[in-house]
Amino acid sequence: MNHHPWVLVVALASSFLLVSCGKTSEQKQVENDLNKRIMQMHDSGMVKMRQARDLSSQIDSAMILTDSLMAGHPKEAAGYSKNDLQVAKQKLAAAQNAMEAWMSKHKPYDVEMSHDQAMADLNREAQELAQVSAQFDTAMVDVTSTIENHRKFAAELLAKKPGKKGGR
């Protein structure tokens, strides 16, 4: 009879450990949902990577056109530069590098990990991807605006070209 309370304590402690080690179905669902959200964010990031490559090519074309216009119309293009295009391209490259850095350190979700650790890792990943996404969004808005400004400059400069209708 003296050993009976110890058996009860050991049994309770063992059952507590078993319950605390396993995840509830709600915890598993929360982790799974967050992991799916991260994968959706990743997929969106990959779309933005492709869009960034396309925009980068457009920047290259705009730089070539700007160089050509500046060389062909030095007087009209005096004071004009392509520096803003170079800055825009750097912003895109920084966003692409941030996505690549995230992908290189990303570790797939481990269902065996404790709930607290899984949530900490998943929340960190989601936050990092949200920052990368915001960086892409800002860069893309800036790049699109910059490219459009250079297109307007080219159109205006070519419209002023002697011999053209509406020219000098």
mmCIF file of C-alpha atoms in Angstrom:
data_model
loop_
_atom_site.group_PDB
_atom_site.id
_atom_site.type_symbol
_atom_site.label_atom_id
_atom_site.label_comp_id
_atom_site.label_asym_id
_atom_site.label_seq_id
_atom_site.Cartn_x
_atom_site.Cartn_y
_atom_site.Cartn_z
ATOM 1 C CA MET A 1 0.000 0.000 0.000
ATOM 2 C CA ASN A 2 2.889 2.374 0.609
ATOM 3 C CA HIS A 3 3.885 2.124 -3.051
ATOM 4 C CA HIS A 4 0.421 2.823 -4.397
ATOM 5 C CA PRO A 5 0.697 6.686 -4.356
ATOM 6 C CA TRP A 6 3.977 6.461 -6.308
ATOM 7 C CA VAL A 7 2.375 4.314 -8.947
ATOM 8 C CA LEU A 8 -0.368 6.922 -9.321
ATOM 9 C CA VAL A 9 2.190 9.756 -9.608
ATOM 10 C CA VAL A 10 4.195 7.847 -12.226
ATOM 11 C CA ALA A 11 1.040 7.009 -14.174
ATOM 12 C CA LEU A 12 -0.142 10.619 -14.120
ATOM 13 C CA ALA A 13 3.286 11.914 -15.120
ATOM 14 C CA SER A 14 3.490 9.422 -17.991
ATOM 15 C CA SER A 15 0.053 10.326 -19.299
ATOM 16 C CA PHE A 16 0.916 14.039 -19.047
ATOM 17 C CA LEU A 17 4.068 13.486 -21.106
ATOM 18 C CA LEU A 18 2.166 11.547 -23.758
ATOM 19 C CA VAL A 19 -0.501 14.235 -24.054
ATOM 20 C CA SER A 20 2.012 17.096 -24.095
ATOM 21 C CA CYS A 21 4.208 15.436 -26.730
ATOM 22 C CA GLY A 22 1.415 14.882 -29.224
ATOM 23 C CA LYS A 23 -0.346 17.603 -31.169
ATOM 24 C CA THR A 24 -4.049 18.133 -31.085
ATOM 25 C CA SER A 25 -5.928 17.988 -34.365
ATOM 26 C CA GLU A 26 -6.489 21.746 -34.074
ATOM 27 C CA GLN A 27 -2.748 22.372 -33.733
ATOM 28 C CA LYS A 28 -2.035 20.166 -36.725
ATOM 29 C CA GLN A 29 -4.676 22.031 -38.732
ATOM 30 C CA VAL A 30 -3.281 25.454 -37.782
ATOM 31 C CA GLU A 31 0.215 24.353 -38.789
ATOM 32 C CA ASN A 32 -1.029 22.821 -42.038
ATOM 33 C CA ASP A 33 -3.022 25.947 -42.933
ATOM 34 C CA LEU A 34 -0.050 28.214 -42.267
ATOM 35 C CA ASN A 35 2.236 25.955 -44.289
ATOM 36 C CA LYS A 36 -0.231 26.078 -47.209
ATOM 37 C CA ARG A 37 -0.295 29.879 -46.954
ATOM 38 C CA ILE A 38 3.501 29.947 -47.071
ATOM 39 C CA MET A 39 3.513 27.736 -50.161
ATOM 40 C CA GLN A 40 0.966 30.065 -51.808
ATOM 41 C CA MET A 41 3.177 33.032 -50.915
ATOM 42 C CA HIS A 42 6.147 31.176 -52.403
ATOM 43 C CA ASP A 43 4.207 30.492 -55.613
ATOM 44 C CA SER A 44 3.247 34.159 -55.788
ATOM 45 C CA GLY A 45 6.897 35.043 -55.263
ATOM 46 C CA MET A 46 7.887 32.848 -58.175
ATOM 47 C CA VAL A 47 5.389 34.665 -60.400
ATOM 48 C CA LYS A 48 6.921 37.944 -59.257
ATOM 49 C CA MET A 49 10.386 36.574 -60.076
ATOM 50 C CA ARG A 50 9.246 35.948 -63.678
ATOM 51 C CA GLN A 51 7.631 39.391 -63.851
ATOM 52 C CA ALA A 52 10.837 40.934 -62.498
ATOM 53 C CA ARG A 53 12.873 39.221 -65.231
ATOM 54 C CA ASP A 54 10.467 40.614 -67.834
ATOM 55 C CA LEU A 55 10.667 44.102 -66.323
ATOM 56 C CA SER A 56 14.448 43.845 -66.188
ATOM 57 C CA SER A 57 14.473 43.136 -69.933
ATOM 58 C CA GLN A 58 12.219 46.149 -70.478
ATOM 59 C CA ILE A 59 14.654 48.272 -68.473
ATOM 60 C CA ASP A 60 17.517 47.031 -70.660
ATOM 61 C CA SER A 61 15.557 47.988 -73.775
ATOM 62 C CA ALA A 62 14.715 51.399 -72.300
ATOM 63 C CA MET A 63 18.413 51.978 -71.516
ATOM 64 C CA ILE A 64 19.411 51.113 -75.077
ATOM 65 C CA LEU A 65 16.710 53.415 -76.457
ATOM 66 C CA THR A 66 17.721 56.210 -74.081
ATOM 67 C CA ASP A 67 21.390 55.861 -75.088
ATOM 68 C CA SER A 68 20.403 55.963 -78.747
ATOM 69 C CA LEU A 69 18.171 59.006 -78.309
ATOM 70 C CA MET A 70 20.790 60.833 -76.273
ATOM 71 C CA ALA A 71 23.452 60.093 -78.885
ATOM 72 C CA GLY A 72 21.179 60.998 -81.805
ATOM 73 C CA HIS A 73 19.688 64.077 -80.173
ATOM 74 C CA PRO A 74 22.309 65.428 -77.779
ATOM 75 C CA LYS A 75 20.892 68.946 -77.739
ATOM 76 C CA GLU A 76 17.300 67.900 -77.053
ATOM 77 C CA ALA A 77 18.361 65.254 -74.540
ATOM 78 C CA ALA A 78 20.788 67.471 -72.648
ATOM 79 C CA GLY A 79 20.504 66.846 -68.932
ATOM 80 C CA TYR A 80 18.559 63.644 -69.431
ATOM 81 C CA SER A 81 20.006 60.401 -68.084
ATOM 82 C CA LYS A 82 19.238 56.769 -67.560
ATOM 83 C CA ASN A 83 20.306 56.785 -63.897
ATOM 84 C CA ASP A 84 16.734 56.212 -62.757
ATOM 85 C CA LEU A 85 16.587 53.111 -64.952
ATOM 86 C CA GLN A 86 19.754 51.807 -63.340
ATOM 87 C CA VAL A 87 18.337 52.440 -59.860
ATOM 88 C CA ALA A 88 15.085 50.713 -60.819
ATOM 89 C CA LYS A 89 17.012 47.697 -62.094
ATOM 90 C CA GLN A 90 18.957 47.557 -58.812
ATOM 91 C CA LYS A 91 15.670 47.559 -56.853
ATOM 92 C CA LEU A 92 14.412 44.636 -58.923
ATOM 93 C CA ALA A 93 17.674 42.763 -58.442
ATOM 94 C CA ALA A 94 17.507 43.340 -54.684
ATOM 95 C CA ALA A 95 13.982 41.886 -54.569
ATOM 96 C CA GLN A 96 15.058 38.904 -56.652
ATOM 97 C CA ASN A 97 18.074 38.368 -54.392
ATOM 98 C CA ALA A 98 15.842 38.527 -51.316
ATOM 99 C CA MET A 99 13.568 35.821 -52.771
ATOM 100 C CA GLU A 100 16.535 33.651 -53.696
ATOM 101 C CA ALA A 101 17.996 34.092 -50.205
ATOM 102 C CA TRP A 102 14.692 33.049 -48.645
ATOM 103 C CA MET A 103 14.507 29.980 -50.893
ATOM 104 C CA SER A 104 18.074 28.948 -50.114
ATOM 105 C CA LYS A 105 17.470 28.898 -46.362
ATOM 106 C CA HIS A 106 13.887 27.581 -46.488
ATOM 107 C CA LYS A 107 13.395 24.257 -44.760
ATOM 108 C CA PRO A 108 10.289 22.227 -45.530
ATOM 109 C CA TYR A 109 7.684 22.047 -42.796
ATOM 110 C CA ASP A 110 8.375 19.155 -40.415
ATOM 111 C CA VAL A 111 5.171 17.677 -38.995
ATOM 112 C CA GLU A 112 7.216 15.923 -36.281
ATOM 113 C CA MET A 113 8.437 19.195 -34.797
ATOM 114 C CA SER A 114 6.797 20.469 -31.619
ATOM 115 C CA HIS A 115 3.815 22.744 -32.169
ATOM 116 C CA ASP A 116 5.559 25.744 -30.588
ATOM 117 C CA GLN A 117 8.658 25.287 -32.744
ATOM 118 C CA ALA A 118 6.610 24.634 -35.882
ATOM 119 C CA MET A 119 4.551 27.774 -35.327
ATOM 120 C CA ALA A 120 7.641 29.856 -34.619
ATOM 121 C CA ASP A 121 9.318 28.607 -37.800
ATOM 122 C CA LEU A 122 6.201 28.927 -39.945
ATOM 123 C CA ASN A 123 5.396 32.427 -38.677
ATOM 124 C CA ARG A 124 8.998 33.530 -39.306
ATOM 125 C CA GLU A 125 8.856 32.145 -42.848
ATOM 126 C CA ALA A 126 5.510 33.853 -43.508
ATOM 127 C CA GLN A 127 6.839 37.163 -42.203
ATOM 128 C CA GLU A 128 10.003 36.931 -44.307
ATOM 129 C CA LEU A 129 8.006 36.120 -47.429
ATOM 130 C CA ALA A 130 5.631 39.005 -46.749
ATOM 131 C CA GLN A 131 8.645 41.333 -46.613
ATOM 132 C CA VAL A 132 10.025 39.936 -49.873
ATOM 133 C CA SER A 133 6.609 40.329 -51.503
ATOM 134 C CA ALA A 134 6.379 43.950 -50.362
ATOM 135 C CA GLN A 135 9.894 44.577 -51.688
ATOM 136 C CA PHE A 136 8.861 43.154 -55.075
ATOM 137 C CA ASP A 137 5.662 45.206 -55.137
ATOM 138 C CA THR A 138 7.500 48.452 -54.406
ATOM 139 C CA ALA A 139 10.220 47.713 -56.951
ATOM 140 C CA MET A 140 7.714 46.790 -59.644
ATOM 141 C CA VAL A 141 5.677 49.960 -59.164
ATOM 142 C CA ASP A 142 8.858 52.045 -59.321
ATOM 143 C CA VAL A 143 10.171 50.196 -62.372
ATOM 144 C CA THR A 144 6.889 50.421 -64.266
ATOM 145 C CA SER A 145 6.679 54.149 -63.590
ATOM 146 C CA THR A 146 10.305 54.708 -64.595
ATOM 147 C CA ILE A 147 9.919 52.765 -67.837
ATOM 148 C CA GLU A 148 6.754 54.705 -68.649
ATOM 149 C CA ASN A 149 8.548 58.018 -68.055
ATOM 150 C CA HIS A 150 11.307 56.998 -70.473
ATOM 151 C CA ARG A 151 8.759 55.932 -73.080
ATOM 152 C CA LYS A 152 7.079 59.348 -72.791
ATOM 153 C CA PHE A 153 10.451 61.066 -73.134
ATOM 154 C CA ALA A 154 11.219 59.032 -76.260
ATOM 155 C CA ALA A 155 7.813 59.745 -77.782
ATOM 156 C CA GLU A 156 8.094 63.479 -77.071
ATOM 157 C CA LEU A 157 11.635 63.662 -78.400
ATOM 158 C CA LEU A 158 10.758 61.798 -81.575
ATOM 159 C CA ALA A 159 7.662 63.973 -82.076
ATOM 160 C CA LYS A 160 9.911 67.061 -82.066
ATOM 161 C CA LYS A 161 12.284 65.612 -84.648
ATOM 162 C CA PRO A 162 12.602 67.939 -87.688
ATOM 163 C CA GLY A 163 10.659 66.843 -90.694
ATOM 164 C CA LYS A 164 8.012 65.109 -88.617
ATOM 165 C CA LYS A 165 4.456 66.394 -88.468
ATOM 166 C CA GLY A 166 4.182 68.678 -85.460
ATOM 167 C CA GLY A 167 7.958 69.121 -85.396
ATOM 168 C CA ARG A 168 9.982 72.344 -85.590
#
